[in-house]
Coordinates of C-alpha atoms and ligand atoms in Angstrom, one line a residue:
M1377 CA -100.4 -104.2 -248.9
D1378 CA -99.9 -107.2 -246.6
E1379 CA -97.6 -104.9 -244.6
L1380 CA -100.6 -102.9 -243.3
N1381 CA -101.3 -103.3 -239.6
A1382 CA -104.6 -104.7 -238.6
H1383 CA -106.2 -101.4 -238.0
E1384 CA -105.1 -100.0 -241.4
A1385 CA -106.4 -103.2 -243.0
V1386 CA -109.8 -103.0 -241.4
N1387 CA -110.0 -99.4 -242.7
V1388 CA -109.3 -100.6 -246.2
Y1389 CA -112.5 -102.7 -245.9
F1390 CA -114.2 -99.6 -244.3
D1391 CA -113.3 -97.4 -247.3
E1392 CA -114.6 -99.9 -249.8
A1393 CA -118.0 -100.1 -248.0
A1394 CA -118.2 -96.3 -247.3
A1395 CA -117.8 -95.6 -251.0
T1396 CA -120.7 -97.9 -251.8
I1397 CA -123.1 -95.9 -249.5
D1398 CA -121.5 -92.4 -250.3
L1399 CA -120.7 -91.8 -246.7
H1400 CA -120.1 -88.1 -245.9
D1401 CA -116.4 -87.2 -245.5
E1402 CA -116.9 -85.9 -242.0
M1403 CA -118.5 -89.1 -240.8
N1404 CA -115.7 -91.0 -242.5
D1405 CA -113.2 -89.2 -240.3
V1406 CA -115.2 -90.0 -237.1
L1407 CA -115.8 -93.7 -237.8
K1408 CA -112.2 -94.5 -238.9
S1409 CA -110.8 -93.9 -235.5
S1410 CA -111.8 -95.0 -232.0
Y1411 CA -113.7 -92.9 -229.4
R1412 CA -111.5 -93.9 -226.5
E1413 CA -108.3 -95.9 -226.1
L1414 CA -107.1 -96.9 -222.7
A1415 CA -103.7 -98.5 -222.2
V1416 CA -102.8 -99.7 -218.7
Q1417 CA -99.8 -101.2 -216.9
V1418 CA -100.6 -104.6 -215.4
P1419 CA -98.0 -105.8 -212.9
V1420 CA -98.5 -109.5 -212.0
R1421 CA -96.9 -111.2 -209.0
L1422 CA -95.6 -114.6 -210.2
D1423 CA -95.8 -117.8 -208.2
S1424 CA -91.9 -117.8 -208.2
G1425 CA -92.0 -114.4 -206.3
G1426 CA -90.9 -112.5 -209.4
L1427 CA -92.9 -109.7 -211.1
L1428 CA -94.2 -109.7 -214.7
V1429 CA -95.3 -106.4 -216.1
V1430 CA -97.6 -106.5 -219.1
R1431 CA -99.7 -104.0 -221.0
G1432 CA -103.5 -104.2 -221.2
Y1433 CA -105.9 -102.2 -223.4
R1434 CA -109.6 -101.4 -223.7
V1435 CA -110.6 -99.6 -226.9
Q1436 CA -114.1 -98.2 -227.3
H1437 CA -114.6 -97.6 -231.0
N1438 CA -118.1 -96.3 -231.3
G1439 CA -121.1 -96.1 -228.9
A1440 CA -123.7 -94.4 -231.1
R1441 CA -126.1 -97.4 -231.0
G1442 CA -125.6 -98.5 -227.4
P1443 CA -123.1 -99.5 -224.7
Y1444 CA -119.7 -100.6 -225.9
K1445 CA -119.4 -104.4 -226.4
G1446 CA -116.5 -106.7 -227.2
G1447 CA -114.2 -109.4 -226.0
I1448 CA -111.0 -109.5 -224.0
R1449 CA -108.1 -111.4 -225.5
Y1450 CA -104.8 -112.6 -223.9
H1451 CA -102.2 -113.0 -226.6
P1452 CA -98.7 -111.7 -227.4
T1453 CA -100.0 -110.0 -230.6
A1454 CA -102.8 -108.2 -228.8
D1455 CA -101.2 -104.7 -229.1
L1456 CA -103.0 -101.4 -229.5
N1457 CA -103.4 -101.7 -233.3
E1458 CA -104.9 -105.2 -233.2
V1459 CA -107.3 -104.3 -230.4
R1460 CA -108.3 -101.1 -232.3
A1461 CA -109.0 -103.1 -235.4
L1462 CA -111.1 -105.6 -233.5
A1463 CA -113.0 -102.9 -231.7
A1464 CA -114.0 -101.4 -235.0
L1465 CA -115.1 -104.8 -236.3
M1466 CA -117.4 -105.0 -233.2
T1467 CA -119.1 -101.7 -234.1
W1468 CA -119.9 -103.0 -237.6
K1469 CA -120.9 -106.4 -236.3
T1470 CA -123.4 -105.2 -233.7
A1471 CA -124.9 -102.7 -236.2
L1472 CA -125.2 -105.3 -238.9
L1473 CA -126.9 -107.8 -236.6
N1474 CA -129.1 -104.9 -235.3
I1475 CA -128.4 -105.4 -231.6
P1476 CA -128.3 -102.3 -229.4
F1477 CA -124.6 -102.2 -228.7
G1478 CA -121.6 -100.2 -229.9
G1479 CA -118.2 -101.8 -230.5
A1480 CA -115.2 -102.3 -228.2
K1481 CA -112.3 -104.8 -227.6
G1482 CA -109.8 -105.4 -224.9
G1483 CA -106.6 -107.3 -224.6
I1484 CA -103.5 -108.0 -222.6
E1485 CA -100.2 -108.4 -224.6
V1486 CA -99.2 -111.7 -222.9
D1487 CA -98.8 -115.4 -223.6
P1488 CA -101.0 -116.9 -220.9
L1489 CA -100.0 -120.5 -221.6
P1490 CA -97.0 -120.6 -219.3
L1491 CA -98.9 -118.8 -216.5
S1492 CA -100.6 -120.7 -213.6
A1493 CA -104.3 -120.3 -212.9
G1494 CA -103.4 -118.2 -209.9
E1495 CA -101.2 -115.9 -212.0
I1496 CA -103.9 -115.5 -214.6
E1497 CA -106.5 -114.7 -211.9
R1498 CA -104.2 -112.0 -210.3
M1499 CA -103.6 -110.5 -213.8
T1500 CA -107.3 -110.5 -214.6
R1501 CA -108.3 -108.9 -211.4
R1502 CA -105.6 -106.2 -211.6
F1503 CA -106.5 -105.5 -215.3
T1504 CA -110.2 -105.3 -214.4
M1505 CA -109.7 -102.8 -211.6
S1506 CA -107.5 -100.7 -213.9
I1507 CA -110.1 -100.4 -216.6
S1508 CA -113.2 -100.5 -214.3
H1509 CA -113.8 -96.7 -214.6
V1510 CA -114.7 -97.1 -218.3
L1511 CA -116.9 -100.2 -217.8
G1512 CA -120.5 -100.3 -216.8
V1513 CA -123.7 -102.3 -217.5
Y1514 CA -124.9 -99.5 -219.7
R1515 CA -121.4 -98.3 -220.6
D1516 CA -119.1 -101.1 -221.7
I1517 CA -119.6 -104.9 -221.2
P1518 CA -116.6 -107.3 -221.9
A1519 CA -116.8 -110.9 -223.0
P1520 CA -114.4 -113.9 -223.6
D1521 CA -112.1 -114.1 -226.7
V1522 CA -108.9 -115.8 -227.5
N1523 CA -107.4 -117.5 -224.3
T1524 CA -110.1 -116.2 -222.0
N1525 CA -113.2 -118.1 -221.0
A1526 CA -116.1 -118.3 -218.5
Q1527 CA -113.6 -118.6 -215.5
V1528 CA -111.8 -115.4 -216.6
M1529 CA -115.2 -113.6 -216.9
A1530 CA -116.1 -114.8 -213.4
W1531 CA -112.9 -113.2 -212.0
M1532 CA -113.7 -110.0 -213.9
M1533 CA -117.2 -109.9 -212.6
D1534 CA -116.1 -110.6 -209.1
A1535 CA -113.4 -107.9 -209.2
Y1536 CA -115.9 -105.4 -210.6
S1537 CA -118.6 -106.4 -208.1
G1538 CA -116.2 -105.9 -205.2
K1539 CA -116.2 -102.3 -206.1
E1540 CA -119.7 -101.7 -207.3
G1541 CA -121.8 -104.4 -205.7
Y1542 CA -123.1 -107.6 -207.3
T1543 CA -123.1 -106.9 -211.0
P1544 CA -123.4 -110.0 -213.2
A1545 CA -124.4 -108.0 -216.3
I1546 CA -120.9 -106.3 -216.4
V1547 CA -119.5 -109.2 -218.5
T1548 CA -121.1 -111.9 -220.7
G1549 CA -119.9 -115.4 -221.3
K1550 CA -120.1 -116.1 -217.6
P1551 CA -120.5 -119.5 -215.9
L1552 CA -124.0 -120.8 -215.6
E1553 CA -123.8 -120.7 -211.8
F1554 CA -124.3 -116.9 -211.7
G1555 CA -125.8 -115.2 -214.7
G1556 CA -124.4 -117.3 -217.5
A1557 CA -127.0 -118.0 -220.3
P1558 CA -127.5 -121.6 -221.4
G1559 CA -126.4 -121.6 -225.0
R1560 CA -123.9 -118.6 -224.8
E1561 CA -120.8 -120.7 -224.7
A1562 CA -121.7 -122.6 -227.9
A1563 CA -123.2 -119.5 -229.6
T1564 CA -120.3 -118.3 -231.7
G1565 CA -119.4 -121.7 -233.2
R1566 CA -123.0 -122.9 -233.5
G1567 CA -123.9 -119.5 -235.0
C1568 CA -121.2 -120.0 -237.7
V1569 CA -123.0 -123.2 -238.8
Y1570 CA -126.4 -121.4 -238.7
V1571 CA -124.9 -118.8 -241.1
L1572 CA -123.4 -121.5 -243.3
A1573 CA -126.7 -123.2 -243.5
A1574 CA -128.5 -120.0 -244.5
A1575 CA -125.8 -119.4 -247.2
A1576 CA -126.0 -122.9 -248.5
K1577 CA -129.8 -122.5 -248.9
H1578 CA -129.4 -119.1 -250.6
W1579 CA -126.8 -120.5 -253.1
G1580 CA -128.5 -123.8 -253.6
V1581 CA -125.6 -125.8 -252.2
D1582 CA -126.2 -129.2 -250.6
L1583 CA -123.9 -129.4 -247.5
A1584 CA -124.6 -133.1 -247.0
D1585 CA -121.9 -134.1 -249.5
K1586 CA -119.4 -131.4 -248.6
T1587 CA -116.2 -131.5 -246.5
V1588 CA -115.0 -129.0 -244.0
A1589 CA -111.6 -128.1 -242.5
I1590 CA -111.4 -126.1 -239.2
Q1591 CA -108.3 -124.2 -238.2
G1592 CA -108.4 -123.6 -234.4
F1593 CA -110.3 -125.9 -232.1
G1594 CA -110.9 -123.7 -229.0
N1595 CA -114.3 -122.3 -228.1
V1596 CA -115.4 -121.3 -231.6
G1597 CA -113.8 -124.1 -233.6
S1598 CA -114.9 -127.0 -231.3
W1599 CA -118.6 -125.8 -231.0
A1600 CA -118.7 -125.3 -234.8
G1601 CA -117.3 -128.8 -235.3
A1602 CA -119.9 -130.3 -232.9
E1603 CA -122.8 -128.5 -234.7
L1604 CA -121.5 -129.6 -238.1
A1605 CA -121.3 -133.2 -236.8
N1606 CA -124.9 -133.0 -235.4
R1607 CA -126.0 -132.1 -238.9
G1608 CA -124.1 -134.9 -240.5
I1609 CA -121.7 -132.6 -242.2
K1610 CA -118.2 -134.2 -242.6
V1611 CA -115.3 -132.4 -240.9
V1612 CA -112.1 -133.9 -242.4
A1613 CA -109.4 -131.7 -240.7
V1614 CA -109.0 -129.7 -237.5
S1615 CA -106.0 -128.0 -235.8
D1616 CA -104.8 -126.1 -232.8
R1617 CA -101.6 -124.2 -232.1
F1618 CA -99.7 -127.5 -232.0
G1619 CA -100.7 -128.7 -235.5
G1620 CA -103.6 -130.6 -237.1
V1621 CA -105.2 -133.9 -237.8
Y1622 CA -106.9 -135.2 -241.0
R1623 CA -109.1 -138.2 -241.9
D1624 CA -110.5 -138.6 -245.4
S1625 CA -113.6 -140.4 -244.2
G1626 CA -114.4 -137.7 -241.6
L1627 CA -113.0 -137.1 -238.1
D1628 CA -114.7 -138.3 -234.9
M1629 CA -116.0 -134.9 -233.7
P1630 CA -117.3 -136.0 -230.2
D1631 CA -113.9 -137.6 -229.5
L1632 CA -112.0 -134.5 -230.6
V1633 CA -114.3 -132.2 -228.7
K1634 CA -113.8 -134.3 -225.6
L1635 CA -110.0 -134.2 -226.1
A1636 CA -109.9 -130.4 -226.6
R1637 CA -112.2 -129.7 -223.6
S1638 CA -109.9 -131.8 -221.4
G1639 CA -107.2 -129.3 -222.2
R1640 CA -105.3 -131.6 -224.6
S1641 CA -104.2 -131.0 -228.2
V1642 CA -106.1 -132.4 -231.1
T1643 CA -102.8 -133.7 -232.4
E1644 CA -103.1 -136.5 -229.7
A1645 CA -106.1 -138.0 -231.5
E1646 CA -105.7 -141.5 -232.7
D1647 CA -106.3 -143.1 -236.2
C1648 CA -105.8 -140.0 -238.2
E1649 CA -103.0 -138.4 -240.3
R1650 CA -101.1 -135.4 -239.0
L1651 CA -100.9 -132.1 -241.0
S1652 CA -99.6 -128.6 -240.3
N1653 CA -101.7 -125.5 -240.0
D1654 CA -100.5 -124.3 -243.4
E1655 CA -101.4 -127.6 -245.0
L1656 CA -104.9 -127.4 -243.4
L1657 CA -105.6 -124.0 -244.9
E1658 CA -104.6 -125.3 -248.3
L1659 CA -106.5 -128.6 -248.0
D1660 CA -108.7 -129.9 -250.8
C1661 CA -112.0 -129.4 -249.1
D1662 CA -115.3 -127.5 -249.8
V1663 CA -115.6 -125.2 -246.7
L1664 CA -112.7 -123.7 -244.8
L1665 CA -113.3 -122.3 -241.3
P1666 CA -110.4 -120.2 -240.0
A1667 CA -111.3 -120.2 -236.3
A1668 CA -108.0 -119.3 -234.6
L1669 CA -106.1 -116.0 -235.1
G1670 CA -106.1 -113.1 -237.6
E1671 CA -104.2 -112.7 -240.9
V1672 CA -103.9 -116.4 -241.8
I1673 CA -105.2 -115.9 -245.4
R1674 CA -102.8 -113.5 -247.1
K1675 CA -101.2 -112.5 -250.4
D1676 CA -98.7 -115.3 -250.1
N1677 CA -101.2 -118.2 -249.7
A1678 CA -104.7 -117.0 -250.9
D1679 CA -104.2 -118.4 -254.4
R1680 CA -103.5 -121.9 -252.9
I1681 CA -106.8 -122.0 -250.9
K1682 CA -108.8 -124.8 -252.5
A1683 CA -112.1 -124.4 -250.5
S1684 CA -114.9 -122.8 -252.5
I1685 CA -116.4 -121.3 -249.3
V1686 CA -114.4 -119.5 -246.6
L1687 CA -116.5 -119.1 -243.4
E1688 CA -114.6 -116.5 -241.3
A1689 CA -115.2 -117.8 -237.8
A1690 CA -112.1 -115.9 -236.5
N1691 CA -111.9 -112.2 -236.5
Y1692 CA -109.9 -110.6 -239.4
P1693 CA -108.5 -113.9 -240.7
T1694 CA -108.1 -112.5 -244.2
T1695 CA -106.0 -109.5 -245.2
P1696 CA -107.2 -107.1 -247.9
D1697 CA -104.7 -108.6 -250.4
G1698 CA -105.7 -112.1 -249.6
D1699 CA -109.4 -111.1 -249.8
K1700 CA -108.9 -109.6 -253.3
I1701 CA -107.3 -112.8 -254.5
L1702 CA -110.1 -115.0 -253.1
N1703 CA -112.8 -112.7 -254.6
D1704 CA -111.0 -112.7 -258.0
R1705 CA -111.0 -116.5 -257.9
G1706 CA -114.7 -116.6 -257.1
V1707 CA -114.3 -118.1 -253.7
R1708 CA -117.3 -117.2 -251.6
V1709 CA -116.1 -115.5 -248.4
I1710 CA -118.6 -115.1 -245.6
P1711 CA -117.1 -112.3 -243.6
D1712 CA -116.2 -112.4 -239.9
V1713 CA -118.7 -109.6 -238.9
L1714 CA -121.5 -111.9 -240.1
A1715 CA -120.0 -115.4 -239.7
N1716 CA -119.0 -115.2 -236.0
G1717 CA -121.8 -112.8 -235.0
G1718 CA -123.5 -115.5 -233.0
G1719 CA -121.1 -114.7 -230.2
V1720 CA -122.2 -111.1 -229.6
V1721 CA -125.8 -111.9 -230.3
G1722 CA -125.6 -114.6 -227.6
S1723 CA -123.9 -112.1 -225.3
Y1724 CA -126.8 -109.7 -226.0
F1725 CA -129.3 -112.4 -224.9
E1726 CA -127.2 -113.1 -221.8
W1727 CA -127.1 -109.4 -220.9
T1728 CA -130.9 -108.9 -221.3
Q1729 CA -131.5 -112.0 -219.2
N1730 CA -129.2 -110.6 -216.4
I1731 CA -131.0 -107.3 -216.5
Q1732 CA -134.5 -109.0 -216.3
Q1733 CA -133.2 -111.6 -213.9
F1734 CA -135.0 -114.2 -216.0
T1735 CA -133.2 -117.2 -217.6
W1736 CA -134.3 -118.5 -220.9
K1737 CA -134.3 -122.2 -221.9
E1738 CA -131.5 -123.1 -224.3
S1739 CA -134.0 -124.0 -227.0
R1740 CA -135.4 -120.4 -226.9
F1741 CA -131.8 -119.0 -227.0
N1742 CA -130.9 -121.1 -230.0
D1743 CA -134.1 -120.3 -231.9
E1744 CA -133.7 -116.5 -231.4
L1745 CA -130.0 -116.8 -232.3
A1746 CA -130.9 -118.6 -235.6
D1747 CA -133.5 -115.9 -236.4
K1748 CA -131.0 -113.0 -235.8
L1749 CA -128.3 -114.6 -237.9
E1750 CA -130.6 -115.6 -240.7
E1751 CA -131.9 -112.0 -240.8
G1752 CA -128.3 -110.8 -240.9
F1753 CA -127.4 -113.2 -243.7
D1754 CA -130.5 -112.2 -245.7
S1755 CA -129.7 -108.5 -245.5
V1756 CA -126.0 -109.1 -246.5
A1757 CA -126.9 -111.4 -249.4
G1758 CA -129.6 -108.9 -250.6
F1759 CA -127.2 -105.9 -250.5
S1760 CA -124.4 -107.9 -252.1
D1761 CA -126.6 -109.1 -255.0
Y1762 CA -128.1 -105.7 -255.6
H1763 CA -124.9 -103.7 -255.5
Q1764 CA -122.8 -106.5 -257.1
C1765 CA -120.2 -106.3 -254.3
S1766 CA -118.6 -108.8 -252.0
M1767 CA -120.4 -110.0 -248.9
R1768 CA -117.7 -108.3 -246.8
T1769 CA -118.4 -104.9 -248.4
A1770 CA -122.1 -105.5 -248.0
A1771 CA -121.8 -106.4 -244.3
Y1772 CA -119.7 -103.4 -243.5
A1773 CA -121.9 -101.1 -245.6
I1774 CA -125.1 -102.1 -243.7
G1775 CA -123.3 -101.7 -240.4
I1776 CA -121.7 -98.3 -241.3
A1777 CA -125.0 -96.9 -242.6
R1778 CA -126.8 -97.8 -239.3
V1779 CA -124.1 -96.2 -237.2
D1780 CA -124.0 -93.2 -239.4
K1781 CA -127.8 -92.7 -239.0
A1782 CA -127.7 -93.2 -235.2
A1783 CA -124.8 -90.8 -234.8
H1784 CA -126.7 -88.1 -236.9
I1785 CA -130.0 -88.6 -235.1
R1786 CA -128.3 -88.3 -231.7
G1787 CA -126.5 -85.1 -232.9
Y1788 CA -123.1 -86.6 -232.3
V1789 CA -121.8 -85.0 -235.5
Ligands
NAD3164 P1 -109.8 -119.9 -228.0 O1 -108.6 -119.4 -227.2 O2 -110.8 -120.7 -227.3 O3 -109.2 -120.9 -229.1 C1 -108.2 -120.6 -230.1 C2 -107.8 -121.8 -230.8 O4 -106.8 -121.4 -231.8 C3 -107.1 -122.9 -229.9 O5 -107.5 -124.2 -230.4 C4 -105.6 -122.6 -230.2 O6 -104.8 -123.7 -229.9 C5 -105.7 -122.2 -231.7 N1 -104.5 -121.5 -232.1 C6 -103.8 -120.6 -231.4 N2 -102.7 -120.2 -232.2 C7 -102.8 -120.8 -233.3 C8 -102.0 -120.9 -234.5 N3 -100.9 -120.1 -234.6 N4 -102.4 -121.7 -235.5 C9 -103.5 -122.5 -235.4 N5 -104.3 -122.5 -234.3 C10 -103.9 -121.7 -233.3 O7 -110.4 -118.7 -228.8 P2 -111.8 -118.6 -229.4 O8 -112.7 -117.8 -228.4 O9 -112.3 -119.9 -230.0 O10 -111.6 -117.5 -230.6 C11 -111.1 -117.9 -231.9 C12 -111.4 -116.8 -232.9 O11 -112.8 -116.5 -232.9 C13 -110.7 -115.5 -232.6 O12 -110.4 -114.9 -233.8 C14 -111.8 -114.7 -231.9 O13 -111.6 -113.3 -232.0 C15 -113.0 -115.2 -232.7 N6 -114.3 -115.0 -232.0 C16 -114.5 -115.5 -230.7 C17 -115.7 -115.3 -230.1 C18 -116.1 -116.0 -228.8 O14 -117.3 -115.9 -228.4 N7 -115.2 -116.7 -228.1 C19 -116.7 -114.5 -230.7 C20 -116.5 -114.0 -232.0 C21 -115.2 -114.2 -232.6

């Protein structure tokens, strides 16, 4: 089963949840595929004078509950199947967290690391113009994801505004200088910790004496690490694409965050042991946060995961086979659509602020973020306890039921 592509795998999770709520076969067919899939050619003029031609995608999975919403990722694995799977996840996430958006995702199949800032800017502007006819403040609103950030959103917003006039609400995750919301950049990672705190309270677990390992120390991983440190929770290992570092007594989070934000690798940190990404996943710790890429917990390593809680900060970090092994072993898995939902909730807050042209204080942003995520956690925990199903099945089921209802009321089916 680990041979399934990402979209097929996400549909395995869908089927389990749909069966729990007796979803009608017709709606099943509608919700298992995307509404619209756009693939575009993106030619990029390189600094050397040569031409790089890459493929970009925007997939709009479902818009029954509101405008399409989802990030843009630049990565060699971001092919149509991966983007499709991630778009569907966004539909269940926005519905579960009860924010008025549908689900979408975008990506360019490229490794941006060897590209210069100028090359990334030209690629971003060309891609934005090629997909701009399906975007819109009330139609489809992109956001940052792997290897994209506030600067990339600024270029997207500027390219779109060149055509349509000043439109900050066309993307979220923008710089604070024009329409960014204080709190949004931290929202995904910080939100993971809000969800973990709600889970610990529900399960009667004291996080004060627990240890955490984080795979991936980009936007999500580093903000989660910072929030854990603020709460006095010990992070013993972190990693990035170059490898990881470990310290039994707890790593110095502010130092590591500073290192990562300056564009350097966590492997350059001093006074700690080195470990590989595989070793980090299998580390003897209490909470594991996969916060990098998908499909890292699979059939071949799930039985070696020692953490008793897996908090899925990344999207689709666990394959269906890996998930089954974790569940059978009693590992508590907090699924991606709940765990990293702080990102899209924060994007929703940014979008509403742009539309109202009124900026909230960060304290208000964080309070409302915590409320939304705690509500989400409570609904998932309640459903999972009542139906005796995994938290993933519960989270999907709540999301699918809400989309089903909205699609029926609108007369879509
Ligand atoms: P990012 O590009 O800021 O950071 C990614 C991190 O993963 C980097 O530290 C990178 O070095 C590391 N990494 C890359 N390849 C790796 C590998 N093979 N092994 C180990 N580490 C590797 O991306 P991000 O925005 O932090 O996103 C991380 C995950 O969180 C993704 O799955 C993304 O879809 C998900 N997510 C992000 C947001 C958001 O708001 N940015 C919201 C929801 C979910």
